[in-house]
CSV table of C-alpha atoms and ligand atoms in Angstrom, one decimal:
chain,number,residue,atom,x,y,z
K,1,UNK,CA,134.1,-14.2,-65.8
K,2,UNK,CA,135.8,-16.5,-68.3
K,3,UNK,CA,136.6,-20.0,-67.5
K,4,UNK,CA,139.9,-21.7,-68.0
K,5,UNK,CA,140.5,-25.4,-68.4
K,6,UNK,CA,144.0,-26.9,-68.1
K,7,UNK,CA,145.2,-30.3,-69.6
K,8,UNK,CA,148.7,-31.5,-67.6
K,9,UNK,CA,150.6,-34.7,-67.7
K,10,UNK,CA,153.0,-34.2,-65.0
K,11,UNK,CA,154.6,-31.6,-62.4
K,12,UNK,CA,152.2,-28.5,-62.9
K,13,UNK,CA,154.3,-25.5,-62.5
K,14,UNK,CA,152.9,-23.7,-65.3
K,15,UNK,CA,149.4,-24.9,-64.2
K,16,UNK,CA,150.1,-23.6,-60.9
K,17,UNK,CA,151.6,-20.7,-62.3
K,18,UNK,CA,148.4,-19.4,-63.8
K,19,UNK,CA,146.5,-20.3,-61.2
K,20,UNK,CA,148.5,-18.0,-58.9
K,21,UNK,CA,148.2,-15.4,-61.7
K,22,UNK,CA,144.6,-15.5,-61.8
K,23,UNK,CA,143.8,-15.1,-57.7
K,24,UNK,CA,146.8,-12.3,-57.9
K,25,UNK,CA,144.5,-10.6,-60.5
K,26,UNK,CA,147.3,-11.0,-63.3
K,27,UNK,CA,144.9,-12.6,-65.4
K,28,UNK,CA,141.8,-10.2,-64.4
K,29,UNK,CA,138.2,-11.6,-64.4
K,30,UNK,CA,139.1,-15.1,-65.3
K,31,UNK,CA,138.9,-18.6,-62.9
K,32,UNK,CA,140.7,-22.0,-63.5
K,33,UNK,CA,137.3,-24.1,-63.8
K,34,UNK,CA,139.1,-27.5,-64.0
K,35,UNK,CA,142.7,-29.0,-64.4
K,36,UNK,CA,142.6,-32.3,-66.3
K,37,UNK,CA,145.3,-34.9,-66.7
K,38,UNK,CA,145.9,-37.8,-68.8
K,39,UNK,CA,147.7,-39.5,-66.2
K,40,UNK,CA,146.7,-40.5,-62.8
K,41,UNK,CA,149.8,-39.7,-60.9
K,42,UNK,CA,150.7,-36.5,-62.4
K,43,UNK,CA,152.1,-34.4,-59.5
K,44,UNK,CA,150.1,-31.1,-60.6
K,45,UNK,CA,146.7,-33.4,-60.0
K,46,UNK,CA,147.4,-33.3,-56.6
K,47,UNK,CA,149.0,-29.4,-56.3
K,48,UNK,CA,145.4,-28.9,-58.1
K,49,UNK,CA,143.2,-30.2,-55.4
K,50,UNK,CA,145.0,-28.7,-52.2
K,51,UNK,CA,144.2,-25.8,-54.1
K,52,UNK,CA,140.3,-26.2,-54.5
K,53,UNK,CA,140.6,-26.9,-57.9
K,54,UNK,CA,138.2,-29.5,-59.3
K,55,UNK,CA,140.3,-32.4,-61.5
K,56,UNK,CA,139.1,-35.0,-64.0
K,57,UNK,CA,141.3,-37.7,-64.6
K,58,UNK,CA,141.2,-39.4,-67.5
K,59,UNK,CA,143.6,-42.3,-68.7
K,60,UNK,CA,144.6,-42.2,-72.6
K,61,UNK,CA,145.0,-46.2,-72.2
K,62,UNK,CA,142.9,-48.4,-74.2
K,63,UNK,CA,141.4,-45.2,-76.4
K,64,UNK,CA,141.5,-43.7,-79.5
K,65,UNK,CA,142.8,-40.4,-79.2
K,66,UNK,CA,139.7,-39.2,-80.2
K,67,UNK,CA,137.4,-41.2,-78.0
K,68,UNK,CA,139.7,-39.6,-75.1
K,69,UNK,CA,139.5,-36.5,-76.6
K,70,UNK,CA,135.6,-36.5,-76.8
K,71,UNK,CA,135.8,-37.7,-73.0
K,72,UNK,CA,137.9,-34.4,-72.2
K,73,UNK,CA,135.6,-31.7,-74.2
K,74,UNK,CA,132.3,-32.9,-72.3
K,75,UNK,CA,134.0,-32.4,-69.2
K,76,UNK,CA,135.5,-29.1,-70.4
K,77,UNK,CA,131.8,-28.0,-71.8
K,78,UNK,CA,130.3,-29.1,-68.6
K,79,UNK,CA,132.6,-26.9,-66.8
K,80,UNK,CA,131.7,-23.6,-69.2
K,81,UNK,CA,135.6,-23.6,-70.4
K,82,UNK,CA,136.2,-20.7,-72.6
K,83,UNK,CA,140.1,-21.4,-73.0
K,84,UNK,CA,141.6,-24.5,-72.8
K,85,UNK,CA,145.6,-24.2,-72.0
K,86,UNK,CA,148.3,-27.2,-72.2
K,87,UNK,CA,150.5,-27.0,-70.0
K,88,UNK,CA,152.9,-30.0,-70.3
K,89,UNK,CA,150.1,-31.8,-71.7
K,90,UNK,CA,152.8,-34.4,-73.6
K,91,UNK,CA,149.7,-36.0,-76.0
K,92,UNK,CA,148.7,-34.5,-79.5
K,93,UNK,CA,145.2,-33.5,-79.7
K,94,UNK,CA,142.6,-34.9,-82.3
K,95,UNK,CA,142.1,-32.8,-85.2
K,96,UNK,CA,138.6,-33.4,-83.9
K,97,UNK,CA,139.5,-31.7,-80.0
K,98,UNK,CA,141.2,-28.9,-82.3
K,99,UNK,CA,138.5,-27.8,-84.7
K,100,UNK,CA,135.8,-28.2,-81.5
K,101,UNK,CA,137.6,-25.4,-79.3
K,102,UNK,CA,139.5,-24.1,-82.5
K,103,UNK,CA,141.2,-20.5,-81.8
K,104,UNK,CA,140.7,-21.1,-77.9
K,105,UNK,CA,143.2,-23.7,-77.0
K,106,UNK,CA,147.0,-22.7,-75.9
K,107,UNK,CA,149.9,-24.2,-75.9
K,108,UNK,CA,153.3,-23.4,-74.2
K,109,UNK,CA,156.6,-24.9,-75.4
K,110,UNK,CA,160.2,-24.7,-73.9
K,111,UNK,CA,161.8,-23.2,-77.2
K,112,UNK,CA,161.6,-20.5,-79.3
K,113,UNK,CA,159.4,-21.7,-82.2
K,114,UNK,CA,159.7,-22.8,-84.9
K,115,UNK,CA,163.0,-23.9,-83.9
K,116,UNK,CA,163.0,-27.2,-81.7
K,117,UNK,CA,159.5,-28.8,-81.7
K,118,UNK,CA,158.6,-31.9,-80.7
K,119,UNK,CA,160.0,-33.6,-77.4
K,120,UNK,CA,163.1,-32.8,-75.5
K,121,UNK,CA,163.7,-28.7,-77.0
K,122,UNK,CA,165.7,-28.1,-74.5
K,123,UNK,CA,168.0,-30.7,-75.2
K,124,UNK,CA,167.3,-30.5,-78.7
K,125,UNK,CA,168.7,-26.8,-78.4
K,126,UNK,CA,171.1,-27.7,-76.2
K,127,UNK,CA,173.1,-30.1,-78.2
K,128,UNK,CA,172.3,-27.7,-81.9
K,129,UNK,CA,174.7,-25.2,-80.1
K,130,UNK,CA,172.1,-22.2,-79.8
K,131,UNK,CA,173.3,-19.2,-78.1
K,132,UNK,CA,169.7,-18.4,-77.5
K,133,UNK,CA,166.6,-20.3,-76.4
K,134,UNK,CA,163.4,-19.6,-74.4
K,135,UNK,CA,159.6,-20.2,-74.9
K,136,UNK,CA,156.6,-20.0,-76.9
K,137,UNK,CA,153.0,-19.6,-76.3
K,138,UNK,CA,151.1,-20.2,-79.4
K,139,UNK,CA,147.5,-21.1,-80.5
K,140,UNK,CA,147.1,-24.8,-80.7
K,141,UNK,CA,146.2,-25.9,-84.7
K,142,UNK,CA,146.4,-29.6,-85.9
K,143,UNK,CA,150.3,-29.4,-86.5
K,144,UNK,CA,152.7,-29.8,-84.3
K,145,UNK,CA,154.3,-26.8,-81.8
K,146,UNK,CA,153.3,-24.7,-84.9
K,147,UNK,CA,150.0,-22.3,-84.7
K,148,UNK,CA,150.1,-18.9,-84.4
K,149,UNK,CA,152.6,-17.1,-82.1
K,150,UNK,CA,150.6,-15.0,-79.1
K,151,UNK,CA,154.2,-14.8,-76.6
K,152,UNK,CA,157.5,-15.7,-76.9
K,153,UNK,CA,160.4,-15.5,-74.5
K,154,UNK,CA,164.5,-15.7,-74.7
K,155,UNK,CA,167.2,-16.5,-72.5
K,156,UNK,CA,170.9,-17.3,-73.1
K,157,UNK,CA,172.3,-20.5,-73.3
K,158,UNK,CA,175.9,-20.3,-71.1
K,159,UNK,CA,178.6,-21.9,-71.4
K,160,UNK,CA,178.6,-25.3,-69.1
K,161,UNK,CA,175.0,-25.4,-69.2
K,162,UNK,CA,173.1,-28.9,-69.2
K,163,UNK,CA,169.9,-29.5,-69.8
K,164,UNK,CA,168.7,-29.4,-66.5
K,165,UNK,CA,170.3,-25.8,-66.1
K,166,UNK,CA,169.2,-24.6,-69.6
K,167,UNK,CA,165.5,-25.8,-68.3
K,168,UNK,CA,165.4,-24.7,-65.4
K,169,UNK,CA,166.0,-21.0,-66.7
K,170,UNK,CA,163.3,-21.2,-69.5
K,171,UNK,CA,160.7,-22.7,-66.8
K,172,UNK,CA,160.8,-19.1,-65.0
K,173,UNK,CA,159.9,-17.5,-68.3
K,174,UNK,CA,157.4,-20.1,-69.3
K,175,UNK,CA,155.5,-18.9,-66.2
K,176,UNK,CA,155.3,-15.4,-67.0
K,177,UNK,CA,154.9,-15.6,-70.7
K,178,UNK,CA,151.9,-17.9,-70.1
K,179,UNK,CA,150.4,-15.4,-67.6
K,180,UNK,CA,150.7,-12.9,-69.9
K,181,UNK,CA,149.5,-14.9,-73.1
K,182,UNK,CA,146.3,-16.0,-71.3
K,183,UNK,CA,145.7,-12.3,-70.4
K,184,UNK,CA,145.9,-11.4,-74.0
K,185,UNK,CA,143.7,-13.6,-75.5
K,186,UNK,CA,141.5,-13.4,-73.0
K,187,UNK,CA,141.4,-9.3,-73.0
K,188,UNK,CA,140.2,-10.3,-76.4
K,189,UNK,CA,142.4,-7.2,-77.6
K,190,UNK,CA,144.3,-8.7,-80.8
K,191,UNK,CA,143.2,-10.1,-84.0
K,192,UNK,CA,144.7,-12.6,-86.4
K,193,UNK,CA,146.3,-11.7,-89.8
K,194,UNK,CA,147.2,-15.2,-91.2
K,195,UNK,CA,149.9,-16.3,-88.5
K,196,UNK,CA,150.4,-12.9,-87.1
K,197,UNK,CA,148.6,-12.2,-83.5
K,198,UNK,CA,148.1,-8.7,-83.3
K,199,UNK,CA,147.9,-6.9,-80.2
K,200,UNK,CA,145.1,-4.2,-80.2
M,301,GAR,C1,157.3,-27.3,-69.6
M,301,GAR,O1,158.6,-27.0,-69.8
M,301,GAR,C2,156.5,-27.2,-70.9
M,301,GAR,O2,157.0,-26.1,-71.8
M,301,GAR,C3,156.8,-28.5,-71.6
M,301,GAR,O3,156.8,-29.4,-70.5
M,301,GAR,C4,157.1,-28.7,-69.3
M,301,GAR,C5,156.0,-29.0,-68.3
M,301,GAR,O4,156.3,-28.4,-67.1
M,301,GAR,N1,155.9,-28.8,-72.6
M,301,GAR,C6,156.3,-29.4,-73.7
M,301,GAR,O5,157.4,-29.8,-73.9
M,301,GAR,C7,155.2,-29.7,-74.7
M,301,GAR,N2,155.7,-30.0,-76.0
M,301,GAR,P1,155.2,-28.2,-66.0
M,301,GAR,O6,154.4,-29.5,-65.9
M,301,GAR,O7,155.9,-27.9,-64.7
M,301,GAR,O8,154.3,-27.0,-66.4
């Protein structure tokens, strides 16, 4: 059974997202072993808990990042994680928290990489006049939005749409590309040829 830890900052949906995927079997032989959050009043904290999750809060305030990160990797070695997936975890890791689960932390971002990172892609894409946009799920290394690719998604921007819209429409993917990333890596059938994941 592998073990998944989730970092979150705020609503959840792709934490909840996975966690439907792995009692649905989507994500076979895998549990969510703990959701943390860098913020106390993160709405997923509590979508977490009503669903028997356990949580660790743990605030980034009066830190270093690495200091909080070190807090984060005890818990998630306590808690046997094999994968550790962000999902709207809005904080950069330290290079330390990236070399100590290195090749087994995920990321998922609302654009299609390498186009848009940082904060705000949708808007970012939005306003750049991209006919496309959509997601990425990519292994986590010490640069921004930038490791390698395991997933990505696309879905058209049209005409009149705001941000909101454009989100709201790259969220669905987000969902299922994550679910299907996670069941990827954690198959274990790929390998990794410089940036390139390939599937087995
Ligand atoms: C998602 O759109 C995710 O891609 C994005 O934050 C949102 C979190 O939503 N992450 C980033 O922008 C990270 N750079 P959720 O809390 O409902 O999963």
């Amino acid at each position: 059974m592998k073990r998944i830890g989730i970092l979150i900052s705020g609503r959840g949906s792709n934490m909840l997202a996975l966690a439907d995927a792995v009692k649905h079997g989507r994500i076979p032989n895998a549990e969510i072993a703990l959701v943390i959050s860098n913020i106390e009043t993160a709405a997923g904290l509590e979508r977490a808990r009503e669903l028997g999750i356990p949580t660790f809060v743990h605030s980034h305030k009066g830190c270093t990042r690495e200091e909080h990160d070190r807090a984060m990797a005890a818990e998630l070695r306590q808690a046997g994680v094999d994968l550790v997936c962000l999902a709207g975890y809005m904080r950069l890791l330290s290079p330390w928290f990236i070399r100590e689960f290195e090749h087994r932390i995920l990321n998922i971002h609302p654009s299609v990489l390498p186009s848009f990172p940082g904060l705000d892609a949708q808007k970012q894409a939005l306003e750049y006049g991209v006919k496309f946009s959509g997601c990425t799920v990519h292994l986590v290394d010490e640069e921004l939005d930038h490791g390698p690719i395991v997933k990505q998604s696309v879905v058209p921007v049209l005409p009149g749409d705001t941000t909101e819209m454009l989100s709201a429409r790259i969220l669905a993917e987000e969902h299922q590309t994550y679910i299907e990333a996670v069941a990827l890596i954690l198959s274990g059938q790929f390998h990794i040829e410089g940036r390139r994941i390939i599937e087995s």
